[in-house]
CSV table of C-alpha atoms (C1' of nucleotides) in Angstrom, one decimal:
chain,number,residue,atom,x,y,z
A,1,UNK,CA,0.0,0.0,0.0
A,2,UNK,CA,1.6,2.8,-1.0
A,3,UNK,CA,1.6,6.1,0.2
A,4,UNK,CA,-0.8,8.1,-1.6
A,5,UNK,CA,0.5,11.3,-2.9
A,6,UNK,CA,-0.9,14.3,-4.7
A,7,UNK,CA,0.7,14.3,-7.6
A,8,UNK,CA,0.0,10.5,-8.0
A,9,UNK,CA,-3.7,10.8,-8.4
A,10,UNK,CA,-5.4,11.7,-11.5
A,11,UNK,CA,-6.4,15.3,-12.3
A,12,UNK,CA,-10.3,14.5,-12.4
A,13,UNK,CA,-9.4,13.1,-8.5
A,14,UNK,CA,-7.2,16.1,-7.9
A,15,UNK,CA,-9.7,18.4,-9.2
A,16,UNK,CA,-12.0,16.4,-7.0
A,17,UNK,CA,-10.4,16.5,-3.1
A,18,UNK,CA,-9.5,19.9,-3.9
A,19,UNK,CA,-13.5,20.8,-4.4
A,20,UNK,CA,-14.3,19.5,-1.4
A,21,UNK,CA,-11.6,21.1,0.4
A,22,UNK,CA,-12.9,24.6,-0.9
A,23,UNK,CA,-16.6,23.7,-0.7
A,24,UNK,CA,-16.0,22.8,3.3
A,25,UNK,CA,-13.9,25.7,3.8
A,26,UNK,CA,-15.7,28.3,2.1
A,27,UNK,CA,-19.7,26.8,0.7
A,28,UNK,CA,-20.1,25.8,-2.3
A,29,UNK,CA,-21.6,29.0,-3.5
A,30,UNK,CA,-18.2,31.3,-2.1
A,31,UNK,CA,-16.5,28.3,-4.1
A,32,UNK,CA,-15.3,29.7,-7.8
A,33,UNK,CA,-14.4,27.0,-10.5
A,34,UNK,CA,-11.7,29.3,-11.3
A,35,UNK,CA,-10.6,29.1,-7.5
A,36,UNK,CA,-10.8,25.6,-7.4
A,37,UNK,CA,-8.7,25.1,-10.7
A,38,UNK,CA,-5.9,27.4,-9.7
A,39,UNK,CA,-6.0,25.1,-6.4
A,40,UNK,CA,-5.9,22.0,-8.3
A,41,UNK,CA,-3.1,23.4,-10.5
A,42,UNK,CA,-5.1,22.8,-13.8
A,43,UNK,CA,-7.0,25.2,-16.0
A,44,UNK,CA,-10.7,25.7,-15.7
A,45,UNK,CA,-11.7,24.6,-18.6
A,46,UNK,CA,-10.5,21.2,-17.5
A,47,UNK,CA,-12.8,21.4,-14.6
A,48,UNK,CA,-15.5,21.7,-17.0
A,49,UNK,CA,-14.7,18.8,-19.2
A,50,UNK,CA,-14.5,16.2,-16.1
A,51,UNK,CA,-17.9,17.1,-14.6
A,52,UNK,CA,-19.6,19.5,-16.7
A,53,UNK,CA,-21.2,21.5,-14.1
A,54,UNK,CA,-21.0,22.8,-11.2
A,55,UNK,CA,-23.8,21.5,-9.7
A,56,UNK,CA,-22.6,18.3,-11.1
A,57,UNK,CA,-19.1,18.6,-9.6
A,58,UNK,CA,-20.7,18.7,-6.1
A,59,UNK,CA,-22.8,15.9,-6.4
A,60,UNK,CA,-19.5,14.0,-7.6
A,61,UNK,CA,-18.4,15.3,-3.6
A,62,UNK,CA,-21.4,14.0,-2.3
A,63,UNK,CA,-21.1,10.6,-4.3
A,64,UNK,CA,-17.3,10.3,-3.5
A,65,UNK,CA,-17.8,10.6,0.6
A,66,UNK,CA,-21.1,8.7,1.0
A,67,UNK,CA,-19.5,5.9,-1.0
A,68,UNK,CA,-16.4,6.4,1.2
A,69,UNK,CA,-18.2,6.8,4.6
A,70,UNK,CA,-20.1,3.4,3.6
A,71,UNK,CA,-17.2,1.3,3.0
A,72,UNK,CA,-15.5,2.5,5.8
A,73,UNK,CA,-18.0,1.7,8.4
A,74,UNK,CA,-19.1,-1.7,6.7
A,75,UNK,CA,-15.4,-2.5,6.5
A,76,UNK,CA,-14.4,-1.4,10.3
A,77,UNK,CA,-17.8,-3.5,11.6
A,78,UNK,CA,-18.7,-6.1,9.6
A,79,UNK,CA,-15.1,-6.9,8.6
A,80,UNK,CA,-13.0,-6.5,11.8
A,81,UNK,CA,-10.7,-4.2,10.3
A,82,UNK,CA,-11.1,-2.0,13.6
A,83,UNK,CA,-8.3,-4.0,15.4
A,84,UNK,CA,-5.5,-3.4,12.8
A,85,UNK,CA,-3.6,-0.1,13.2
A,86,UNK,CA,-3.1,0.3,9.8
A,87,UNK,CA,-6.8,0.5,9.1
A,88,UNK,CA,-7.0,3.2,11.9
A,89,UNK,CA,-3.8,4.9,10.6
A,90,UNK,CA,-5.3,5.2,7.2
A,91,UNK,CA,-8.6,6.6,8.2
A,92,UNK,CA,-6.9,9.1,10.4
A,93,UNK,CA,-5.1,10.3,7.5
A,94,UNK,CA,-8.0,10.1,4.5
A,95,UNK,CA,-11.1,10.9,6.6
A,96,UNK,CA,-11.2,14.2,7.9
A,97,UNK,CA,-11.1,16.3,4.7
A,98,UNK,CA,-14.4,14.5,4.1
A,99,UNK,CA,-15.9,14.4,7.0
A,100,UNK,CA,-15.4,18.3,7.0
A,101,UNK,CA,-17.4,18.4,3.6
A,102,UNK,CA,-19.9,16.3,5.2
A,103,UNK,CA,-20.5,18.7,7.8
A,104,UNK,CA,-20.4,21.7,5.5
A,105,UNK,CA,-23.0,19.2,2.8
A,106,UNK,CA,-25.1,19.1,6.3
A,107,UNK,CA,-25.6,22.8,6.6
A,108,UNK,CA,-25.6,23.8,2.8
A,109,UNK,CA,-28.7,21.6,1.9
A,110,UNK,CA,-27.0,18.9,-0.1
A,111,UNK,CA,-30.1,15.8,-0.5
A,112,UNK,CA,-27.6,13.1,0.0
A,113,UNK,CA,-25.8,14.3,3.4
A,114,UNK,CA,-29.3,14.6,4.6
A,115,UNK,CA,-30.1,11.3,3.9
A,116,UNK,CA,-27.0,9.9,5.4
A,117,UNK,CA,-28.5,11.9,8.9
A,118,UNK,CA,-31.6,10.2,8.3
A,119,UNK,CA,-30.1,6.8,8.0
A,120,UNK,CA,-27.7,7.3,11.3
A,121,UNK,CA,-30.7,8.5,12.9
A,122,UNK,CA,-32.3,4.8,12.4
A,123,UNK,CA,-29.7,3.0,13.2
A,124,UNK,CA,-29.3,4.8,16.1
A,125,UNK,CA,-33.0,4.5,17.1
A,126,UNK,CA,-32.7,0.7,16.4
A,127,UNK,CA,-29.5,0.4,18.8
A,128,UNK,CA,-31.4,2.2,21.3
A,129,UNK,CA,-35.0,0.5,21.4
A,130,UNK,CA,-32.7,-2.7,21.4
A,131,UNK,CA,-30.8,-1.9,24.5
A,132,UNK,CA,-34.6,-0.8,26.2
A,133,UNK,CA,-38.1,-1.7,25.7
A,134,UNK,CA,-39.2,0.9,27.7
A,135,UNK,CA,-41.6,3.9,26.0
A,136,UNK,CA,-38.9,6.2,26.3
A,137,UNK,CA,-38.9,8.7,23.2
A,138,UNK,CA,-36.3,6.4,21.4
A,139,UNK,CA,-36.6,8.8,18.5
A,140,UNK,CA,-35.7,12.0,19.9
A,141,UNK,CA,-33.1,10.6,21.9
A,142,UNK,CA,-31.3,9.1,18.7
A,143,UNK,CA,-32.1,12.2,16.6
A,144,UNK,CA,-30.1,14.3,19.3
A,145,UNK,CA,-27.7,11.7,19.5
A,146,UNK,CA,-26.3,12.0,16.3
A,147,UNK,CA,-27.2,16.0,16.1
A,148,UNK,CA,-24.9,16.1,18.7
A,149,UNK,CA,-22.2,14.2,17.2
A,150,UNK,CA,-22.7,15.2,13.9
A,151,UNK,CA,-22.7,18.9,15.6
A,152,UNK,CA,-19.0,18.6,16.5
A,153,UNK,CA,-18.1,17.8,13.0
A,154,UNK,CA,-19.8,21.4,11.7
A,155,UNK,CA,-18.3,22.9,14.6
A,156,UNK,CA,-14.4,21.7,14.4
A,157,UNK,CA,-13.1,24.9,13.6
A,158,UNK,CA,-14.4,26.5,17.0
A,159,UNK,CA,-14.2,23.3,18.8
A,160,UNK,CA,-10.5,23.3,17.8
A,161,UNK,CA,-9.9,26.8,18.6
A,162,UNK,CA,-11.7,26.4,21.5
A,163,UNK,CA,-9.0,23.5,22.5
A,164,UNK,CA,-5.7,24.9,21.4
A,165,UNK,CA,-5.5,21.7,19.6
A,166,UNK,CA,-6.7,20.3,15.6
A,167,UNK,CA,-9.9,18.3,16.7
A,168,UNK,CA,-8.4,16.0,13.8
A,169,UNK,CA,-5.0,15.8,15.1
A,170,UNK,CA,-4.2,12.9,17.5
A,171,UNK,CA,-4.5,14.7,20.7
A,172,UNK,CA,-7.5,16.5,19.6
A,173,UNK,CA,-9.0,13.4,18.6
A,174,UNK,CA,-8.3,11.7,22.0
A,175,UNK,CA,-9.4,14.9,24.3
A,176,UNK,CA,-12.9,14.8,22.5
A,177,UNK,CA,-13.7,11.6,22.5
A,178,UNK,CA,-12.8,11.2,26.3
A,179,UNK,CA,-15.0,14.1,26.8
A,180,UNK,CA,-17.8,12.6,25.1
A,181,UNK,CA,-17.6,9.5,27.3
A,182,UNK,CA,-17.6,11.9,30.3
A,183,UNK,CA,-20.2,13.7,29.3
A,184,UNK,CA,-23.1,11.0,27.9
A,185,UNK,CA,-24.7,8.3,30.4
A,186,UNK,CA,-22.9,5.2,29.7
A,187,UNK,CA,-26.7,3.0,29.2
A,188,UNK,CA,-26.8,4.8,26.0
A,189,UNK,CA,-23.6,3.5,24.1
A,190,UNK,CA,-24.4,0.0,25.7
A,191,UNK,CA,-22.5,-0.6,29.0
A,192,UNK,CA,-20.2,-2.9,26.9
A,193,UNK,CA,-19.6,-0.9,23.7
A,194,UNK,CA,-18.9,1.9,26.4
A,195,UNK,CA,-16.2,0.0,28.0
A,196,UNK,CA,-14.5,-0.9,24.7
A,197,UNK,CA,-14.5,3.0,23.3
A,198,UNK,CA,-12.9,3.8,26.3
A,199,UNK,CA,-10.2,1.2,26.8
A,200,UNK,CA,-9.6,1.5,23.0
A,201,UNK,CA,-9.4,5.2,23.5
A,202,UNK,CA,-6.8,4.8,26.7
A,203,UNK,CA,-4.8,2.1,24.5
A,204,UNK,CA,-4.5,4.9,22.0
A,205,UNK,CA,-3.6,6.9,24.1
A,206,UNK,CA,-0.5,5.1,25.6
A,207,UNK,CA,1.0,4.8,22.3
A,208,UNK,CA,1.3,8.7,21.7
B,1,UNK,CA,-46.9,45.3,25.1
B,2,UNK,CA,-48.8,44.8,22.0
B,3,UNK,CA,-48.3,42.1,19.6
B,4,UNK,CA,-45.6,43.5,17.0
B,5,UNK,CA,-46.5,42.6,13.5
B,6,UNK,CA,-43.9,43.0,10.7
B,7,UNK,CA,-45.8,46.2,9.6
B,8,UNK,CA,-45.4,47.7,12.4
B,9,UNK,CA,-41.6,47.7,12.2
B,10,UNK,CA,-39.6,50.8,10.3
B,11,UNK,CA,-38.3,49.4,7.2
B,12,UNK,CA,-34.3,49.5,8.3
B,13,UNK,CA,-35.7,47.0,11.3
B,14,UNK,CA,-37.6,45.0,8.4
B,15,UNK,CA,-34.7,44.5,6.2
B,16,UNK,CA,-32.9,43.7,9.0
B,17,UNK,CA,-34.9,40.5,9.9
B,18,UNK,CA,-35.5,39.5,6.5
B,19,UNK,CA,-31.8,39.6,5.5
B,20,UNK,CA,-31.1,37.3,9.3
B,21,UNK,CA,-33.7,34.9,7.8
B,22,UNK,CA,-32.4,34.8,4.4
B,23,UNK,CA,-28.7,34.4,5.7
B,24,UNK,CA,-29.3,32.1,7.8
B,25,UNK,CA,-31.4,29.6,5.2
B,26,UNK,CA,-29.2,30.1,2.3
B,27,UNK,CA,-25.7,31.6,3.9
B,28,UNK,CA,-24.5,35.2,3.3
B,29,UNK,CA,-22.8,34.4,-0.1
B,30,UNK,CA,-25.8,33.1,-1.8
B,31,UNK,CA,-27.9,35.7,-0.6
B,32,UNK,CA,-28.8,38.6,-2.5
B,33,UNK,CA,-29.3,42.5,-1.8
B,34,UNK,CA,-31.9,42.2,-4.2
B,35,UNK,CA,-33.5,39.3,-2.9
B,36,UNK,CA,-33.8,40.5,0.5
B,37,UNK,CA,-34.5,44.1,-1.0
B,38,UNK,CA,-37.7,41.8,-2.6
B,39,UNK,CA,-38.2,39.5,0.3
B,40,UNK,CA,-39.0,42.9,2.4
B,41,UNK,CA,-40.5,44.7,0.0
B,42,UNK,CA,-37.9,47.8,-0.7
B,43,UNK,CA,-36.0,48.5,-2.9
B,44,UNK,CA,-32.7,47.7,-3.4
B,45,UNK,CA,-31.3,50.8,-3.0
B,46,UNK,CA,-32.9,51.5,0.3
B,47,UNK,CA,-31.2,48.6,1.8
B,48,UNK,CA,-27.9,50.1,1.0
B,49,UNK,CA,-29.0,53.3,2.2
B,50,UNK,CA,-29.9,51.8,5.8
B,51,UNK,CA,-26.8,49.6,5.8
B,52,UNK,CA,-24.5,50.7,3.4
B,53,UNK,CA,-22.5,47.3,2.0
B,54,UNK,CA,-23.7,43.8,2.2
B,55,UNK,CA,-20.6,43.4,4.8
B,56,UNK,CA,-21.9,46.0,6.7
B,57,UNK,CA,-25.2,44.3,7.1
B,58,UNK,CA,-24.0,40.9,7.9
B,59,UNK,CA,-21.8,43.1,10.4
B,60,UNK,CA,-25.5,44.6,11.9
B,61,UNK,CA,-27.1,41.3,12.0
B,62,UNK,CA,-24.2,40.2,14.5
B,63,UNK,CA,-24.5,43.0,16.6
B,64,UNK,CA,-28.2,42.3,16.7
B,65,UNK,CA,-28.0,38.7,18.1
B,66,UNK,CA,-25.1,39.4,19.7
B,67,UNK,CA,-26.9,42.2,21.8
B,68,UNK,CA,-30.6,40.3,21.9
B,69,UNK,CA,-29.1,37.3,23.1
B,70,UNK,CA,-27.1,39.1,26.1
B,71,UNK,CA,-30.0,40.9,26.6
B,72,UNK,CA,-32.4,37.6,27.1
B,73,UNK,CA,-29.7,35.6,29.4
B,74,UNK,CA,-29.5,38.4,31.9
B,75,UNK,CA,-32.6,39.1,32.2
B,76,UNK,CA,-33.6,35.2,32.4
B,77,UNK,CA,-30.7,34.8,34.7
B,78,UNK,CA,-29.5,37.8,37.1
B,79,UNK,CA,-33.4,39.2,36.7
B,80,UNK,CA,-35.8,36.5,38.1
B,81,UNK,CA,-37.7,36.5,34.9
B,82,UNK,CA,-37.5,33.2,33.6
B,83,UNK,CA,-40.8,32.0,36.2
B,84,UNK,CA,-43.1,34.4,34.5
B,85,UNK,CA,-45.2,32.8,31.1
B,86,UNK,CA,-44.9,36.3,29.3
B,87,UNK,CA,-41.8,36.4,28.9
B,88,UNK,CA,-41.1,32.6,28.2
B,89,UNK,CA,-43.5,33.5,25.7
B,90,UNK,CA,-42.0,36.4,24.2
B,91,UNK,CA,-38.6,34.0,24.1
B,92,UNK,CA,-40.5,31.5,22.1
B,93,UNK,CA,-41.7,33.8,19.9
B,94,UNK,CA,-38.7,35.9,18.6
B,95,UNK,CA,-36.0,33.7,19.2
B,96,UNK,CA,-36.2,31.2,16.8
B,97,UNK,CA,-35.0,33.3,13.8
B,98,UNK,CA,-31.8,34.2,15.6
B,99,UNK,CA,-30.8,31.1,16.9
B,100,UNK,CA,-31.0,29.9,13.4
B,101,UNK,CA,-29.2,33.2,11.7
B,102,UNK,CA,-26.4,32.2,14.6
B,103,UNK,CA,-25.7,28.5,14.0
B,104,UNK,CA,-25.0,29.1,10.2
B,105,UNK,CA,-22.7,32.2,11.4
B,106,UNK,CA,-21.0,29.9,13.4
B,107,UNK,CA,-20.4,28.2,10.0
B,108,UNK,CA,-20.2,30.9,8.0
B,109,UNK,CA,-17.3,32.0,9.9
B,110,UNK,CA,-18.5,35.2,11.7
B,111,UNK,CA,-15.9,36.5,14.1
B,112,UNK,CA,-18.7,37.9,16.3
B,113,UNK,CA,-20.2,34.2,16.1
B,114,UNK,CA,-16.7,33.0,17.3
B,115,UNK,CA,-16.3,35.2,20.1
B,116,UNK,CA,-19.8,34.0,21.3
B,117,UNK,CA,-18.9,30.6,20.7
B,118,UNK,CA,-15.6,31.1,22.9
B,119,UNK,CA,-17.7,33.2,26.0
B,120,UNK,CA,-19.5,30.2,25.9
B,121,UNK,CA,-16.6,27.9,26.9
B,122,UNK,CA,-15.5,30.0,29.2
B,123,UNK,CA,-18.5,30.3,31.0
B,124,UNK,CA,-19.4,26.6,30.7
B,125,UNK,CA,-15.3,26.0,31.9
B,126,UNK,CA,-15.6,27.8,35.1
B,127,UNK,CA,-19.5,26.1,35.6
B,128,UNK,CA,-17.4,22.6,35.7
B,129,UNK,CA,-14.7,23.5,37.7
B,130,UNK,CA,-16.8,25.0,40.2
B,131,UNK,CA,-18.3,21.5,40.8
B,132,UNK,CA,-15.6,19.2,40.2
B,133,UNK,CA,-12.2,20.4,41.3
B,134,UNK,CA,-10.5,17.1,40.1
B,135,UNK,CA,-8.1,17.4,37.3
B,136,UNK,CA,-10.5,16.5,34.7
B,137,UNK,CA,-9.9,18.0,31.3
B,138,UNK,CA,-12.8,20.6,32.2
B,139,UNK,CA,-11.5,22.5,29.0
B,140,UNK,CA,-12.3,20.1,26.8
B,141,UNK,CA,-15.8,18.9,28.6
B,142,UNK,CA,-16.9,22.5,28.0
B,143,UNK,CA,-15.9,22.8,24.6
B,144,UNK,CA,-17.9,19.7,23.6
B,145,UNK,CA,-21.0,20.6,25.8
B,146,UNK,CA,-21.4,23.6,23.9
B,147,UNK,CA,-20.8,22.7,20.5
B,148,UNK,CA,-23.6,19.6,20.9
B,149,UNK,CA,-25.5,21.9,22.2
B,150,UNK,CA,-24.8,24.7,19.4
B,151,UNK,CA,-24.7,21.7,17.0
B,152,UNK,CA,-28.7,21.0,17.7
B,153,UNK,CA,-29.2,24.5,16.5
B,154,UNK,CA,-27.2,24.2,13.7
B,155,UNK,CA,-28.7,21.1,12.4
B,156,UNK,CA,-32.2,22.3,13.6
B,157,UNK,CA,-33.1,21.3,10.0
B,158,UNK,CA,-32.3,17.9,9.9
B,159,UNK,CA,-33.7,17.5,13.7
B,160,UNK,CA,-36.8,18.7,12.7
B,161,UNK,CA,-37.1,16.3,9.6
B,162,UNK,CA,-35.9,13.6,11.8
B,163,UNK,CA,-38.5,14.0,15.1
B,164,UNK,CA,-41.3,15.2,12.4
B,165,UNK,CA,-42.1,18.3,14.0
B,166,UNK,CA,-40.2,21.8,14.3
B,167,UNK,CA,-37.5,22.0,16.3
B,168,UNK,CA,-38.5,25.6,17.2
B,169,UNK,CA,-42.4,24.3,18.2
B,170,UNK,CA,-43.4,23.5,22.1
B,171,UNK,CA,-43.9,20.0,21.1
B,172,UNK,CA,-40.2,19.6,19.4
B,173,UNK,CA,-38.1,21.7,22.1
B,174,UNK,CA,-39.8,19.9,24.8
B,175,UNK,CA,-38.8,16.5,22.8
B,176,UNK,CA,-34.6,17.7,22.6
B,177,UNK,CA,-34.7,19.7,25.9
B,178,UNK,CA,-36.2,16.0,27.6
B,179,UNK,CA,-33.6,13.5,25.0
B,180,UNK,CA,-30.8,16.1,26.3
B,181,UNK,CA,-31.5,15.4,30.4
B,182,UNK,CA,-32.1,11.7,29.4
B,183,UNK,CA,-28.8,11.2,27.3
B,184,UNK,CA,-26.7,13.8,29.5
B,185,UNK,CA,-24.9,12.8,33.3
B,186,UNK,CA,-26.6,15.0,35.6
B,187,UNK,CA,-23.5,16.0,37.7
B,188,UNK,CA,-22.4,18.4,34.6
B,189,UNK,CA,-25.4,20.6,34.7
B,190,UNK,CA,-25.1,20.4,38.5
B,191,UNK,CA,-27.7,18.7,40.3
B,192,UNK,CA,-29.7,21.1,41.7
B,193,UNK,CA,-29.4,23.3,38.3
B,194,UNK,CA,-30.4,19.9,36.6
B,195,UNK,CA,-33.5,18.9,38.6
B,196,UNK,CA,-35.1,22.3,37.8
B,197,UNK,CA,-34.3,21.9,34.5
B,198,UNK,CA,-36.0,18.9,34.6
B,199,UNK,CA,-39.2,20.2,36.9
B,200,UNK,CA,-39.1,23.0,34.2
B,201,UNK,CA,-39.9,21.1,31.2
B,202,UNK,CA,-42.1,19.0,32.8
B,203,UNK,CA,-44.3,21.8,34.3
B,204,UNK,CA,-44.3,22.9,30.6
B,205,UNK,CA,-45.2,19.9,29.5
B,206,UNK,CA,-48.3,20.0,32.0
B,207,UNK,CA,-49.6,23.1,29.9
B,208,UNK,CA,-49.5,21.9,26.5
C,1,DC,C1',0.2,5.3,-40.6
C,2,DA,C1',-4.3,7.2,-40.3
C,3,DA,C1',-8.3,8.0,-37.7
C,4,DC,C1',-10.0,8.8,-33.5
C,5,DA,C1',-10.9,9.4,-28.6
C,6,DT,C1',-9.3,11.6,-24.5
C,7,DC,C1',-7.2,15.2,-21.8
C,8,DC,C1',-6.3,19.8,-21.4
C,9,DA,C1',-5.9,25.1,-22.3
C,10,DA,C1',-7.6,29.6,-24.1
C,11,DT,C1',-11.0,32.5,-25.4
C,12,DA,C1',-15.6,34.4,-25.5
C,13,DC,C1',-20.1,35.4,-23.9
C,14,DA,C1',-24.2,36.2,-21.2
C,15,DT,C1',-25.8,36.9,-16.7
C,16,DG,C1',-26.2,38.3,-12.1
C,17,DC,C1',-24.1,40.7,-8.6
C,18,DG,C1',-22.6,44.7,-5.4
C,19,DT,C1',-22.5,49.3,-5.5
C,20,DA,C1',-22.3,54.2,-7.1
C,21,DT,C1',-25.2,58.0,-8.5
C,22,DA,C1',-29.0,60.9,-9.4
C,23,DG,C1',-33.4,62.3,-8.2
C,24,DG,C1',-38.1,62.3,-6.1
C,25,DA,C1',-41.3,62.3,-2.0
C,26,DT,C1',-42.1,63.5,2.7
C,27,DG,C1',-41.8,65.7,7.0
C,28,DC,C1',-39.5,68.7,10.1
C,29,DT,C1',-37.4,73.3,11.4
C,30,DG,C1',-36.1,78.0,11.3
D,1,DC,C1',-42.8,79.4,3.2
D,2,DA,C1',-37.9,78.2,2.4
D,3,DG,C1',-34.4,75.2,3.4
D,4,DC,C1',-33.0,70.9,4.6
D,5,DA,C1',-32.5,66.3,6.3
D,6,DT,C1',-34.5,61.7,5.8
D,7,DC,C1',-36.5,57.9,3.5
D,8,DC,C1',-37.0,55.8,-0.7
D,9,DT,C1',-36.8,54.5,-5.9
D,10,DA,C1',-34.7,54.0,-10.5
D,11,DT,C1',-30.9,53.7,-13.4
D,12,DA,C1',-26.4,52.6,-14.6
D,13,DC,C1',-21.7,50.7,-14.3
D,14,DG,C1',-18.0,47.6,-13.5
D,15,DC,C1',-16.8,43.1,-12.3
D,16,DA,C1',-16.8,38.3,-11.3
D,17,DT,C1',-18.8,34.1,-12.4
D,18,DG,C1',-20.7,29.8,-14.8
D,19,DT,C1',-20.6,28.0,-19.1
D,20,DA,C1',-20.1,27.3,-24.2
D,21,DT,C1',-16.9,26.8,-27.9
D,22,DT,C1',-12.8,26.2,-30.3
D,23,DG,C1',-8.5,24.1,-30.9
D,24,DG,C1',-4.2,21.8,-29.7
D,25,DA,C1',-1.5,17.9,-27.6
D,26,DT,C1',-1.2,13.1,-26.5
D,27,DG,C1',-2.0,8.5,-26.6
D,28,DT,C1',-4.8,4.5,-28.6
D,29,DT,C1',-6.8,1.6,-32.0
D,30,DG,C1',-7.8,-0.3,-36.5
DNA sequence: CAACATCCAATACATGCGTATAGGATGCTG
DNA sequence: CAGCATCCTATACGCATGTATTGGATGTTG
């Protein structure tokens, strides 16, 4: 597996990554197709010729991360990937340019990132109503669940401001997560899945 | 204190809501003078007579919440207002508009947005230490208390769509406000601070 | 080698935008 | 009533943007 440069990948993928590095930072409408071809080191024209629009280019974000986002979760649960380091070391490095777009997708109005709320909202809500039969408002508990998740995502920039520290750095990383544990009854998680965030946390955090 | 109705406002007040309500669904950029010269019915020249530049209206909008908001906590918190209906009422009524113009100026990178963000650390910081004088990472704690609770505002959208009724109606604050005390450990609200919380929303819940 | 598809740059064009400017209507003040 | 400030509209201008079009360079295929 090598490592995966920027000059290695194709101009459409260049063109690509650098789009959704503009679109997080700035919106897609602030974004220019001249601003994101002078990023990407190509001409605009080009731009043009790989997705056609710029509505089109967007979706082609959207596409790119849900597929992403799916085979990363199906490969870290299903598959047991979530054990190996090099798994983890590889999502540290890929994921957060898109999980930034995902949060900025979120806010902007883009029909797939709000489906991919919807669908962690089940999920969620199926986790929880397994964990208790109870007539506990299973729904609003998940939907604020993964608000609140979700909600640190849109928020890194002042979260990491806020800590003196990249959330997406290692140490920022490991000081949020810790504080989420602190923070959220541990019957919600699952006693057990609780226990295993946090000793896989504290593992990860003796090899820093 | 009659009922203000949006003709009753002078026209620089008018634009001024408008353009919050615009900014705040479609973000500043994609926003246009003419559209919330249209939106208000003015022209568009009278909006850059009241306010000069679009920066310089974004730049008002901020210095509206900013002020509204301060305005609201004091006199909900130092004041003993927050038992009387009326003006739990008036809160209900003419808050929801800014709350939503300040979660996508938290995104939208708004330095008076920022500053709030940060006051609210600080303030949430010194809330946790007060309570817990253990050398817990009360920094970090803070920081993620108030960007999941920011976050709900931000994503008020996609909570809204995901419980099925508006955030910003009895029924759907009631819902978050009661999944927040059930997901949340009650020592980081404080106790006592908690339980009234609690005996709050269910007393409002006894109205509805 | 010829024909062609693909990748890429350069130019051109129409549109929508923020803003500057000029002028009209209204109400207040001396 | 005269002068003036304020509120408001209409028009115009310069600029940036999305996109269409044209043409060249490169590799691929028959």
């Amino acid at each position: 597996m090598r490592p995966i440069s920027e000059e290695d990948l194709t101009a459409r993928a260049r063109i690509r990554d650098v789009a959704m590095a503009l679109f997080a930072e700035q919106g897609v409408k602030a974004t220019t197709i001249r601003g994101i071809a002078e990023a990407a080191g190509v001409s605009p024209g080009l731009v043009q010729h790989h997705f056609g629009t710029k509505e089109q280019l967007r979706q082609a974000c959207d596409a790119h991360v849900l597929s992403y986002l799916r085979e990363q979760v199906s490969a870290g649960v299903t598959g047991n990937e979530l054990e190996k380091p090099e798994f983890v070391e590889n999502v540290h490095r890929t994921a957060p340019p898109l999980m930034k777009y995902l949060g900025r997708a979120l806010v902007d109005g883009s029909p797939e990132a709000a489906a991919m709320f919807d669908e962690l909202v089940r999920v969620t809500e199926e986790s929880l109503a397994r964990g208790d039969h109870s007539e506990a408002d299973h729904r609003a508990r998940a939907t604020v669940l993964t608000a609140m998740k979700l909600g640190i995502t849109v928020l890194h920039e002042h979260v990491s401001r806020a800590l003196g520290t990249d959330l997406y750095a290692p140490q920022g990383a490991l000081r949020v997560g810790k504080a989420q544990l602190d923070l959220m009854r541990p019957e919600f998680l699952g006693r057990e899945l609780f226990e295993r965030a946090r000793s896989g946390l504290e593992k990860y955090e003796g090899r820093q």
